[in-house]
């Protein structure tokens, strides 16, 4: 799966994203420094690979950071069709 990050209103100075991925009881945190530091938008994206044996329901929480300051936070869930 691909995770796309955008913002409205724009975030002027972002140097990294922190993502927390949850599938069932498994939790993984990622620190994603941005190669081209700057504003969002433009959109930023990263890939997530979840083995089917781990689970199918995915929760992603992404935080945008500028230095030591968290400037934004967003959350999204992905559930396969037929799951509630």
Short mmCIF file of C-alpha atoms in Angstrom, two decimals:
data_model
loop_
_atom_site.label_atom_id
_atom_site.label_comp_id
_atom_site.label_asym_id
_atom_site.label_seq_id
_atom_site.Cartn_x
_atom_site.Cartn_y
_atom_site.Cartn_z
CA UNK A 1 0.00 0.00 0.00
CA UNK A 2 1.06 3.55 -0.58
CA UNK A 3 0.52 6.29 1.99
CA UNK A 4 0.17 9.81 0.59
CA UNK A 5 0.55 12.82 2.86
CA UNK A 6 -0.81 16.25 2.01
CA UNK A 7 -2.04 19.23 3.99
CA UNK A 8 -4.61 22.01 3.81
CA UNK A 9 -3.68 24.63 4.77
CA UNK A 10 -0.11 24.11 3.64
CA UNK A 11 2.62 23.29 6.14
CA UNK A 12 5.55 25.62 5.36
CA UNK A 13 8.50 23.86 7.03
CA UNK A 14 8.55 20.09 7.44
CA UNK A 15 11.78 18.12 7.79
CA UNK A 16 10.44 14.68 8.70
CA UNK A 17 7.37 12.54 9.05
CA UNK A 18 6.75 10.07 11.85
CA UNK A 19 4.37 7.24 11.05
CA UNK A 20 2.81 4.68 13.38
CA UNK A 21 1.35 1.65 11.63
CA UNK A 22 -1.01 -0.72 13.45
CA UNK A 23 -2.26 -4.07 12.13
CA UNK A 24 -4.11 -6.06 14.77
CA UNK A 25 -1.85 -6.04 17.82
CA UNK A 26 1.32 -5.36 15.79
CA UNK A 27 2.60 -1.77 15.94
CA UNK A 28 5.53 -0.34 14.01
CA UNK A 29 6.91 3.19 14.11
CA UNK A 30 8.82 4.79 11.25
CA UNK A 31 10.90 7.97 11.24
CA UNK A 32 10.94 9.30 7.68
CA UNK A 33 13.35 12.19 7.07
CA UNK A 34 12.37 14.14 3.96
CA UNK A 35 15.05 14.36 1.27
CA UNK A 36 13.61 17.60 -0.01
CA UNK A 37 12.75 19.45 3.19
CA UNK A 38 10.14 22.12 2.81
CA UNK A 39 6.44 22.51 2.54
CA UNK A 40 3.54 20.08 2.22
CA UNK A 41 2.03 20.21 -0.36
CA UNK A 42 3.54 19.00 -2.62
CA UNK A 43 2.34 15.55 -1.63
CA UNK A 44 4.80 13.19 0.04
CA UNK A 45 4.36 9.42 -0.09
CA UNK A 46 5.88 6.21 1.21
CA UNK A 47 5.17 2.52 0.72
CA UNK A 48 3.90 0.09 3.34
CA UNK A 49 4.10 -3.68 2.92
CA UNK A 50 1.91 -5.73 5.25
CA UNK A 51 2.21 -9.52 4.95
CA UNK A 52 -1.29 -11.08 4.82
CA UNK A 53 -0.48 -13.34 7.79
CA UNK A 54 -0.14 -10.24 10.01
CA UNK A 55 -3.64 -8.97 9.24
CA UNK A 56 -5.66 -6.94 6.78
CA UNK A 57 -6.94 -3.92 8.76
CA UNK A 58 -4.35 -1.14 8.74
CA UNK A 59 -4.33 2.05 10.79
CA UNK A 60 -1.80 4.74 9.88
CA UNK A 61 -1.06 7.79 12.02
CA UNK A 62 1.31 10.33 10.45
CA UNK A 63 2.84 13.32 12.20
CA UNK A 64 4.68 16.13 10.40
CA UNK A 65 7.64 17.61 12.29
CA UNK A 66 9.65 20.78 11.95
CA UNK A 67 12.70 20.44 14.19
CA UNK A 68 11.41 19.57 17.66
CA UNK A 69 7.86 20.77 16.93
CA UNK A 70 5.00 18.59 15.73
CA UNK A 71 3.15 20.77 13.24
CA UNK A 72 0.38 18.39 12.13
CA UNK A 73 -1.11 14.94 12.71
CA UNK A 74 -3.44 12.79 10.62
CA UNK A 75 -4.99 9.34 10.90
CA UNK A 76 -6.47 6.92 8.36
CA UNK A 77 -7.77 3.34 8.47
CA UNK A 78 -7.83 0.87 5.62
CA UNK A 79 -10.15 -2.09 5.84
CA UNK A 80 -10.68 -4.60 3.03
CA UNK A 81 -14.17 -4.71 1.48
CA UNK A 82 -16.60 -6.63 3.67
CA UNK A 83 -14.81 -5.80 6.94
CA UNK A 84 -16.41 -3.46 9.46
#
